[in-house]
PDB file of C-alpha atoms and ligand atoms in Angstrom:
ATOM      1  CA  MET L   1     -80.137 -22.288  88.662  1.00 80.00           C
ATOM      2  CA  ARG L   2     -77.279 -20.439  90.269  1.00 94.00           C
ATOM      3  CA  LYS L   3     -73.807 -20.882  88.855  1.00 93.00           C
ATOM      4  CA  LYS L   4     -70.570 -21.728  90.551  1.00 97.00           C
ATOM      5  CA  ILE L   5     -68.148 -18.820  90.335  1.00 98.00           C
ATOM      6  CA  VAL L   6     -64.421 -18.667  90.962  1.00 98.00           C
ATOM      7  CA  ALA L   7     -63.158 -15.093  91.037  1.00 98.00           C
ATOM      8  CA  GLY L   8     -59.533 -14.021  91.436  1.00 98.00           C
ATOM      9  CA  ASN L   9     -58.976 -10.754  93.264  1.00 98.00           C
ATOM     10  CA  TRP L  10     -55.480  -9.701  92.231  1.00 98.00           C
ATOM     11  CA  LYS L  11     -55.496  -6.697  94.567  1.00 98.00           C
ATOM     12  CA  MET L  12     -52.546  -4.281  94.130  1.00 98.00           C
ATOM     13  CA  ASN L  13     -50.303  -6.853  92.472  1.00 98.00           C
ATOM     14  CA  ASN L  14     -48.739  -7.309  89.024  1.00 98.00           C
ATOM     15  CA  ASN L  15     -47.485  -4.716  86.578  1.00 98.00           C
ATOM     16  CA  LYS L  16     -48.756  -4.566  83.003  1.00 98.00           C
ATOM     17  CA  ARG L  17     -46.492  -7.334  81.686  1.00 98.00           C
ATOM     18  CA  GLU L  18     -47.136  -9.635  84.650  1.00 98.00           C
ATOM     19  CA  THR L  19     -50.868  -9.122  84.286  1.00 98.00           C
ATOM     20  CA  ALA L  20     -50.726 -10.077  80.593  1.00 98.00           C
ATOM     21  CA  GLU L  21     -48.599 -13.133  81.371  1.00 98.00           C
ATOM     22  CA  LEU L  22     -51.000 -14.360  84.039  1.00 98.00           C
ATOM     23  CA  ILE L  23     -53.977 -13.937  81.724  1.00 97.00           C
ATOM     24  CA  GLN L  24     -52.168 -15.778  78.918  1.00 96.00           C
ATOM     25  CA  ALA L  25     -51.351 -18.611  81.313  1.00 96.00           C
ATOM     26  CA  LEU L  26     -55.023 -18.934  82.260  1.00 95.00           C
ATOM     27  CA  LYS L  27     -56.453 -18.721  78.759  1.00 90.00           C
ATOM     28  CA  PRO L  28     -56.011 -22.359  77.653  1.00 88.00           C
ATOM     29  CA  LEU L  29     -57.971 -23.396  80.732  1.00 89.00           C
ATOM     30  CA  ASN L  30     -61.041 -25.514  80.100  1.00 88.00           C
ATOM     31  CA  PHE L  31     -63.782 -25.356  82.681  1.00 91.00           C
ATOM     32  CA  SER L  32     -67.335 -26.585  82.973  1.00 91.00           C
ATOM     33  CA  THR L  33     -70.107 -24.486  81.450  1.00 92.00           C
ATOM     34  CA  ASP L  34     -71.687 -24.476  84.929  1.00 93.00           C
ATOM     35  CA  VAL L  35     -68.758 -22.442  86.217  1.00 96.00           C
ATOM     36  CA  ARG L  36     -67.954 -18.763  85.684  1.00 97.00           C
ATOM     37  CA  VAL L  37     -64.358 -17.619  86.064  1.00 98.00           C
ATOM     38  CA  MET L  38     -63.571 -13.968  86.812  1.00 98.00           C
ATOM     39  CA  ILE L  39     -60.383 -11.997  87.341  1.00 98.00           C
ATOM     40  CA  ALA L  40     -60.026  -8.592  88.955  1.00 98.00           C
ATOM     41  CA  PRO L  41     -56.779  -6.901  87.909  1.00 98.00           C
ATOM     42  CA  ALA L  42     -55.834  -3.366  88.971  1.00 98.00           C
ATOM     43  CA  PHE L  43     -57.681  -0.456  87.317  1.00 98.00           C
ATOM     44  CA  THR L  44     -54.649   0.358  85.169  1.00 98.00           C
ATOM     45  CA  HIS L  45     -54.764  -3.074  83.524  1.00 98.00           C
ATOM     46  CA  LEU L  46     -58.489  -3.467  82.958  1.00 98.00           C
ATOM     47  CA  VAL L  47     -58.431  -2.358  79.313  1.00 98.00           C
ATOM     48  CA  GLN L  48     -55.637  -4.794  78.540  1.00 98.00           C
ATOM     49  CA  ALA L  49     -57.363  -7.588  80.455  1.00 98.00           C
ATOM     50  CA  GLU L  50     -60.616  -6.957  78.628  1.00 97.00           C
ATOM     51  CA  GLU L  51     -58.814  -7.139  75.286  1.00 97.00           C
ATOM     52  CA  LEU L  52     -56.888 -10.289  76.167  1.00 97.00           C
ATOM     53  CA  THR L  53     -60.034 -12.093  77.282  1.00 96.00           C
ATOM     54  CA  GLN L  54     -62.203 -11.207  74.263  1.00 93.00           C
ATOM     55  CA  VAL L  55     -61.859 -14.792  73.131  1.00 90.00           C
ATOM     56  CA  GLY L  56     -62.745 -17.325  75.811  1.00 91.00           C
ATOM     57  CA  ARG L  57     -64.948 -17.333  78.893  1.00 94.00           C
ATOM     58  CA  ILE L  58     -62.824 -15.511  81.448  1.00 97.00           C
ATOM     59  CA  GLU L  59     -64.687 -12.429  82.711  1.00 98.00           C
ATOM     60  CA  VAL L  60     -63.007  -9.270  83.961  1.00 98.00           C
ATOM     61  CA  LEU L  61     -64.202  -7.257  86.930  1.00 98.00           C
ATOM     62  CA  ALA L  62     -63.056  -4.162  88.776  1.00 98.00           C
ATOM     63  CA  GLN L  63     -61.937  -4.211  92.404  1.00 98.00           C
ATOM     64  CA  ASN L  64     -63.842  -1.081  93.423  1.00 98.00           C
ATOM     65  CA  MET L  65     -65.627   2.025  92.136  1.00 98.00           C
ATOM     66  CA  ASN L  66     -66.971   5.311  93.443  1.00 98.00           C
ATOM     67  CA  ALA L  67     -70.637   5.803  94.319  1.00 98.00           C
ATOM     68  CA  SER L  68     -70.900   9.114  92.447  1.00 98.00           C
ATOM     69  CA  GLU L  69     -71.440   9.494  88.726  1.00 97.00           C
ATOM     70  CA  SER L  70     -68.642  12.043  88.247  1.00 97.00           C
ATOM     71  CA  GLY L  71     -67.136  15.099  89.898  1.00 98.00           C
ATOM     72  CA  ALA L  72     -64.333  16.312  92.106  1.00 98.00           C
ATOM     73  CA  PHE L  73     -63.190  13.009  93.580  1.00 98.00           C
ATOM     74  CA  THR L  74     -59.470  12.923  92.887  1.00 98.00           C
ATOM     75  CA  GLY L  75     -58.138   9.442  92.320  1.00 97.00           C
ATOM     76  CA  GLU L  76     -61.515   7.787  91.986  1.00 98.00           C
ATOM     77  CA  ILE L  77     -63.110   5.747  89.178  1.00 98.00           C
ATOM     78  CA  SER L  78     -66.817   5.830  88.303  1.00 98.00           C
ATOM     79  CA  ALA L  79     -69.205   3.131  87.121  1.00 98.00           C
ATOM     80  CA  GLY L  80     -69.633   4.991  83.834  1.00 97.00           C
ATOM     81  CA  MET L  81     -65.860   4.932  83.258  1.00 98.00           C
ATOM     82  CA  LEU L  82     -65.775   1.184  83.834  1.00 98.00           C
ATOM     83  CA  HIS L  83     -68.718   0.659  81.542  1.00 96.00           C
ATOM     84  CA  SER L  84     -67.044   2.704  78.816  1.00 97.00           C
ATOM     85  CA  ILE L  85     -64.167   0.201  78.689  1.00 97.00           C
ATOM     86  CA  GLY L  86     -66.468  -2.811  78.670  1.00 97.00           C
ATOM     87  CA  ILE L  87     -66.292  -3.667  82.365  1.00 98.00           C
ATOM     88  CA  ASN L  88     -69.720  -4.514  83.738  1.00 98.00           C
ATOM     89  CA  LYS L  89     -68.849  -6.171  87.031  1.00 98.00           C
ATOM     90  CA  VAL L  90     -67.309  -4.869  90.239  1.00 98.00           C
ATOM     91  CA  ILE L  91     -66.227  -6.097  93.663  1.00 98.00           C
ATOM     92  CA  LEU L  92     -67.682  -3.913  96.415  1.00 98.00           C
ATOM     93  CA  GLY L  93     -67.123  -3.973 100.156  1.00 98.00           C
ATOM     94  CA  HIS L  94     -63.919  -5.989 100.296  1.00 98.00           C
ATOM     95  CA  SER L  95     -62.677  -6.126 103.893  1.00 97.00           C
ATOM     96  CA  GLU L  96     -59.513  -4.240 102.909  1.00 97.00           C
ATOM     97  CA  ARG L  97     -61.663  -1.375 101.561  1.00 97.00           C
ATOM     98  CA  ARG L  98     -63.690  -1.473 104.763  1.00 97.00           C
ATOM     99  CA  ALA L  99     -60.614  -1.534 107.021  1.00 96.00           C
ATOM    100  CA  TYR L 100     -58.225   0.867 105.242  1.00 97.00           C
ATOM    101  CA  TYR L 101     -60.644   3.209 103.456  1.00 97.00           C
ATOM    102  CA  ASN L 102     -63.431   3.314 106.010  1.00 96.00           C
ATOM    103  CA  GLU L 103     -66.103   1.923 103.731  1.00 97.00           C
ATOM    104  CA  THR L 104     -69.259   1.400 105.762  1.00 98.00           C
ATOM    105  CA  ASP L 105     -72.332  -0.589 104.852  1.00 98.00           C
ATOM    106  CA  VAL L 106     -74.246   2.678 104.460  1.00 98.00           C
ATOM    107  CA  ALA L 107     -71.656   3.929 101.943  1.00 98.00           C
ATOM    108  CA  LEU L 108     -71.642   0.530 100.239  1.00 98.00           C
ATOM    109  CA  LYS L 109     -75.401   0.612  99.839  1.00 98.00           C
ATOM    110  CA  GLN L 110     -74.908   3.709  97.700  1.00 98.00           C
ATOM    111  CA  LYS L 111     -72.166   2.074  95.650  1.00 98.00           C
ATOM    112  CA  VAL L 112     -74.362  -0.958  95.019  1.00 98.00           C
ATOM    113  CA  GLU L 113     -77.202   1.308  93.856  1.00 98.00           C
ATOM    114  CA  THR L 114     -74.888   3.163  91.478  1.00 98.00           C
ATOM    115  CA  ALA L 115     -73.514  -0.091  90.071  1.00 98.00           C
ATOM    116  CA  LEU L 116     -77.014  -1.447  89.475  1.00 98.00           C
ATOM    117  CA  THR L 117     -78.069   1.801  87.802  1.00 97.00           C
ATOM    118  CA  HIS L 118     -75.293   1.055  85.321  1.00 97.00           C
ATOM    119  CA  ASP L 119     -76.525  -2.518  84.952  1.00 97.00           C
ATOM    120  CA  MET L 120     -73.343  -3.862  86.514  1.00 98.00           C
ATOM    121  CA  GLU L 121     -73.042  -7.114  88.422  1.00 98.00           C
ATOM    122  CA  VAL L 122     -71.766  -6.719  91.968  1.00 98.00           C
ATOM    123  CA  VAL L 123     -69.639  -9.140  93.958  1.00 98.00           C
ATOM    124  CA  PHE L 124     -70.544  -7.914  97.436  1.00 98.00           C
ATOM    125  CA  CYS L 125     -68.067  -8.856 100.176  1.00 98.00           C
ATOM    126  CA  PHE L 126     -68.818  -9.017 103.870  1.00 98.00           C
ATOM    127  CA  GLY L 127     -67.856 -11.065 106.921  1.00 98.00           C
ATOM    128  CA  GLU L 128     -67.025 -10.862 110.579  1.00 97.00           C
ATOM    129  CA  GLU L 129     -63.729 -10.073 112.288  1.00 95.00           C
ATOM    130  CA  LEU L 130     -61.929 -12.462 114.614  1.00 93.00           C
ATOM    131  CA  ASP L 131     -63.123 -10.876 117.868  1.00 93.00           C
ATOM    132  CA  GLN L 132     -66.695 -10.999 116.608  1.00 95.00           C
ATOM    133  CA  ARG L 133     -66.365 -14.699 115.768  1.00 94.00           C
ATOM    134  CA  LYS L 134     -64.839 -15.331 119.201  1.00 92.00           C
ATOM    135  CA  ALA L 135     -67.642 -13.403 120.888  1.00 95.00           C
ATOM    136  CA  GLY L 136     -70.187 -15.464 118.944  1.00 95.00           C
ATOM    137  CA  THR L 137     -71.716 -12.413 117.246  1.00 97.00           C
ATOM    138  CA  HIS L 138     -70.759 -13.421 113.699  1.00 97.00           C
ATOM    139  CA  PHE L 139     -74.307 -14.200 112.540  1.00 98.00           C
ATOM    140  CA  GLU L 140     -75.552 -10.853 113.850  1.00 98.00           C
ATOM    141  CA  VAL L 141     -72.664  -8.994 112.210  1.00 98.00           C
ATOM    142  CA  VAL L 142     -73.288 -10.599 108.843  1.00 98.00           C
ATOM    143  CA  GLN L 143     -77.020 -10.016 109.108  1.00 98.00           C
ATOM    144  CA  THR L 144     -76.505  -6.305 109.795  1.00 98.00           C
ATOM    145  CA  GLN L 145     -74.045  -5.968 106.900  1.00 98.00           C
ATOM    146  CA  LEU L 146     -76.489  -7.544 104.452  1.00 98.00           C
ATOM    147  CA  GLU L 147     -79.571  -5.774 105.777  1.00 98.00           C
ATOM    148  CA  THR L 148     -77.918  -2.368 105.673  1.00 98.00           C
ATOM    149  CA  ALA L 149     -76.297  -2.611 102.272  1.00 98.00           C
ATOM    150  CA  LEU L 150     -78.592  -4.885 100.283  1.00 98.00           C
ATOM    151  CA  PHE L 151     -82.007  -5.497 101.778  1.00 98.00           C
ATOM    152  CA  ASP L 152     -83.596  -2.408 100.243  1.00 97.00           C
ATOM    153  CA  LEU L 153     -83.013  -3.871  96.794  1.00 98.00           C
ATOM    154  CA  SER L 154     -85.975  -5.208  94.870  1.00 97.00           C
ATOM    155  CA  ALA L 155     -86.216  -8.953  94.281  1.00 97.00           C
ATOM    156  CA  SER L 156     -85.385  -8.500  90.594  1.00 97.00           C
ATOM    157  CA  GLN L 157     -82.221  -6.525  91.395  1.00 98.00           C
ATOM    158  CA  TRP L 158     -80.834  -9.596  93.148  1.00 98.00           C
ATOM    159  CA  SER L 159     -80.151 -11.175  89.760  1.00 97.00           C
ATOM    160  CA  LYS L 160     -77.158  -8.803  89.593  1.00 98.00           C
ATOM    161  CA  ILE L 161     -75.836  -9.623  93.077  1.00 98.00           C
ATOM    162  CA  ILE L 162     -73.165 -12.210  93.872  1.00 98.00           C
ATOM    163  CA  LEU L 163     -72.314 -12.555  97.560  1.00 98.00           C
ATOM    164  CA  ALA L 164     -68.841 -13.257  98.903  1.00 98.00           C
ATOM    165  CA  TYR L 165     -68.721 -14.270 102.558  1.00 98.00           C
ATOM    166  CA  GLU L 166     -65.178 -13.558 103.673  1.00 97.00           C
ATOM    167  CA  PRO L 167     -64.463 -13.918 107.374  1.00 96.00           C
ATOM    168  CA  VAL L 168     -61.806 -11.254 107.940  1.00 94.00           C
ATOM    169  CA  TRP L 169     -59.746 -13.596 110.126  1.00 92.00           C
ATOM    170  CA  ALA L 170     -59.320 -15.939 107.161  1.00 91.00           C
ATOM    171  CA  ILE L 171     -58.180 -13.403 104.558  1.00 88.00           C
ATOM    172  CA  GLY L 172     -54.503 -13.668 103.726  1.00 84.00           C
ATOM    173  CA  THR L 173     -53.829 -15.420 107.021  1.00 85.00           C
ATOM    174  CA  GLY L 174     -53.576 -19.012 105.842  1.00 82.00           C
ATOM    175  CA  GLU L 175     -56.364 -19.808 108.256  1.00 83.00           C
ATOM    176  CA  THR L 176     -59.538 -20.976 106.483  1.00 87.00           C
ATOM    177  CA  ALA L 177     -63.032 -21.396 107.778  1.00 89.00           C
ATOM    178  CA  SER L 178     -63.708 -25.120 107.956  1.00 93.00           C
ATOM    179  CA  PRO L 179     -66.108 -26.464 105.342  1.00 95.00           C
ATOM    180  CA  ASP L 180     -68.697 -26.806 108.137  1.00 96.00           C
ATOM    181  CA  GLN L 181     -68.191 -23.221 109.303  1.00 96.00           C
ATOM    182  CA  ALA L 182     -68.550 -21.969 105.734  1.00 97.00           C
ATOM    183  CA  GLN L 183     -71.661 -24.074 105.096  1.00 98.00           C
ATOM    184  CA  GLU L 184     -73.225 -22.991 108.385  1.00 97.00           C
ATOM    185  CA  MET L 185     -72.831 -19.311 107.522  1.00 98.00           C
ATOM    186  CA  HIS L 186     -73.837 -19.697 103.881  1.00 98.00           C
ATOM    187  CA  ALA L 187     -77.018 -21.563 104.886  1.00 98.00           C
ATOM    188  CA  PHE L 188     -77.756 -18.793 107.389  1.00 98.00           C
ATOM    189  CA  ILE L 189     -77.302 -16.154 104.650  1.00 98.00           C
ATOM    190  CA  ARG L 190     -79.543 -18.026 102.237  1.00 98.00           C
ATOM    191  CA  GLY L 191     -82.171 -18.318 104.951  1.00 97.00           C
ATOM    192  CA  LEU L 192     -82.015 -14.579 105.622  1.00 98.00           C
ATOM    193  CA  ILE L 193     -82.582 -13.792 101.957  1.00 98.00           C
ATOM    194  CA  ALA L 194     -85.444 -16.292 101.751  1.00 97.00           C
ATOM    195  CA  SER L 195     -87.158 -14.709 104.741  1.00 96.00           C
ATOM    196  CA  LYS L 196     -86.744 -11.172 103.425  1.00 96.00           C
ATOM    197  CA  TYR L 197     -87.623 -11.998  99.798  1.00 96.00           C
ATOM    198  CA  ILE L 198     -88.825 -15.337  98.436  1.00 92.00           C
ATOM    199  CA  GLN L 199     -87.157 -18.708  98.137  1.00 94.00           C
ATOM    200  CA  GLU L 200     -86.574 -18.217  94.426  1.00 95.00           C
ATOM    201  CA  VAL L 201     -84.381 -15.168  95.048  1.00 96.00           C
ATOM    202  CA  SER L 202     -82.451 -16.961  97.737  1.00 97.00           C
ATOM    203  CA  ASP L 203     -81.966 -20.082  95.612  1.00 97.00           C
ATOM    204  CA  GLY L 204     -80.754 -17.996  92.676  1.00 97.00           C
ATOM    205  CA  VAL L 205     -77.965 -16.059  94.385  1.00 98.00           C
ATOM    206  CA  SER L 206     -74.429 -17.416  94.206  1.00 98.00           C
ATOM    207  CA  ILE L 207     -72.726 -17.204  97.595  1.00 98.00           C
ATOM    208  CA  LEU L 208     -68.942 -17.451  97.343  1.00 98.00           C
ATOM    209  CA  TYR L 209     -66.560 -18.169 100.187  1.00 97.00           C
ATOM    210  CA  GLY L 210     -63.327 -16.211 100.486  1.00 97.00           C
ATOM    211  CA  GLY L 211     -60.364 -16.442 102.827  1.00 95.00           C
ATOM    212  CA  SER L 212     -57.221 -18.498 102.234  1.00 92.00           C
ATOM    213  CA  VAL L 213     -58.748 -20.780  99.621  1.00 96.00           C
ATOM    214  CA  LYS L 214     -55.950 -22.945  98.185  1.00 96.00           C
ATOM    215  CA  PRO L 215     -55.822 -25.948  95.853  1.00 97.00           C
ATOM    216  CA  ALA L 216     -55.640 -28.209  98.915  1.00 96.00           C
ATOM    217  CA  ASN L 217     -58.837 -26.991 100.568  1.00 96.00           C
ATOM    218  CA  ALA L 218     -60.931 -25.734  97.624  1.00 97.00           C
ATOM    219  CA  SER L 219     -62.892 -28.881  96.842  1.00 97.00           C
ATOM    220  CA  SER L 220     -63.887 -29.574 100.450  1.00 97.00           C
ATOM    221  CA  ILE L 221     -65.221 -26.011 100.772  1.00 97.00           C
ATOM    222  CA  PHE L 222     -66.817 -25.814  97.319  1.00 97.00           C
ATOM    223  CA  SER L 223     -68.604 -29.128  97.771  1.00 97.00           C
ATOM    224  CA  GLN L 224     -70.765 -27.703 100.560  1.00 97.00           C
ATOM    225  CA  ALA L 225     -74.405 -27.355  99.537  1.00 97.00           C
ATOM    226  CA  ASP L 226     -74.608 -23.582  99.943  1.00 98.00           C
ATOM    227  CA  VAL L 227     -71.087 -22.675  98.828  1.00 98.00           C
ATOM    228  CA  ASP L 228     -71.119 -21.665  95.179  1.00 98.00           C
ATOM    229  CA  GLY L 229     -67.414 -21.140  94.588  1.00 98.00           C
ATOM    230  CA  GLY L 230     -64.876 -18.697  95.928  1.00 98.00           C
ATOM    231  CA  LEU L 231     -63.260 -15.297  95.875  1.00 98.00           C
ATOM    232  CA  ILE L 232     -59.554 -16.014  95.789  1.00 98.00           C
ATOM    233  CA  GLY L 233     -56.755 -13.622  96.748  1.00 97.00           C
ATOM    234  CA  GLY L 234     -53.193 -14.898  97.111  1.00 96.00           C
ATOM    235  CA  ALA L 235     -53.686 -18.205  95.292  1.00 97.00           C
ATOM    236  CA  ALA L 236     -55.199 -16.415  92.279  1.00 98.00           C
ATOM    237  CA  LEU L 237     -51.804 -14.842  91.552  1.00 98.00           C
ATOM    238  CA  ASN L 238     -50.361 -18.196  90.599  1.00 98.00           C
ATOM    239  CA  ALA L 239     -51.747 -19.667  87.370  1.00 97.00           C
ATOM    240  CA  ASP L 240     -51.315 -23.297  88.468  1.00 97.00           C
ATOM    241  CA  ASP L 241     -52.948 -22.750  91.848  1.00 97.00           C
ATOM    242  CA  PHE L 242     -55.801 -20.707  90.422  1.00 98.00           C
ATOM    243  CA  THR L 243     -56.357 -23.344  87.724  1.00 96.00           C
ATOM    244  CA  ALA L 244     -56.481 -26.112  90.336  1.00 96.00           C
ATOM    245  CA  ILE L 245     -58.994 -24.103  92.378  1.00 97.00           C
ATOM    246  CA  ILE L 246     -61.188 -23.498  89.304  1.00 97.00           C
ATOM    247  CA  GLN L 247     -61.116 -27.192  88.578  1.00 95.00           C
ATOM    248  CA  SER L 248     -62.330 -27.906  92.116  1.00 95.00           C
ATOM    249  CA  ALA L 249     -65.514 -25.910  91.518  1.00 94.00           C
TER     250      ALA L 249
HETATM  251  P1  PGA O   1     -56.880 -14.676 100.288  1.00 95.61           P
HETATM  252  O1  PGA O   1     -57.765 -13.378  99.958  1.00 95.61           O
HETATM  253  O2  PGA O   1     -57.385 -15.761  99.370  1.00 95.61           O
HETATM  254  O3  PGA O   1     -55.479 -14.264  99.998  1.00 95.61           O
HETATM  255  O4  PGA O   1     -57.122 -14.997 101.714  1.00 95.61           O
HETATM  256  C1  PGA O   1     -59.142 -13.492  99.744  1.00 95.61           C
HETATM  257  C2  PGA O   1     -59.702 -12.136  99.438  1.00 95.61           C
HETATM  258  O5  PGA O   1     -59.149 -11.136  99.905  1.00 95.61           O
HETATM  259  O6  PGA O   1     -60.704 -12.024  98.704  1.00 95.61           O
END
């Protein structure tokens, strides 16, 4: 049975001390065994985060990685490097990576393959932009993103995939998809996977919602049948807010 997951994407926030403080504030947190909690600090703090979370159930993931194994890619981090410090999960395809660093679904397909070669779990982000939602093409857009980046995977590889539907118009804007809009898209995504693979694969994949999730709206979104938790940006930087969101899962 798929798990609920609440993952905090800390983006380019927090220095070393602030990162440690936030982790310490989250550590006493008690959450259901049906829920997984993840945090994604900056690359520079992953070692520290891994050490600080050795005891407890908080999992640490990276915000990105390169598709290549090694080589002349100044400023980049490989899957093998992450693995060597005990990190075996990564966010790929976040809309900010797509928008500011030109990451395409074709490039992301390669990153996903590299991550899986290293036995890493992938939180794969995707979602439509505002003009696409307004034009009514959001289902098509999402379908193309998933088909291009993920639908060449084998059924068994899907056990390492976590999906994060993040409508770009809802990220960091304070505007959230309504619970019905989230459910409608998540059900569509699950249907797509079921038609490409088998129902068992589709039933097993956790599909998170992301985009302005806050303590006030988390439970109404998370209670939707096909919403299996959330990828949280801004609200994950505040221990009380993130705790309240985890407790809504
Ligand atoms: P937000 O970010 O919660 O601040 O909207 C979500 C995300 O970027 O994953």
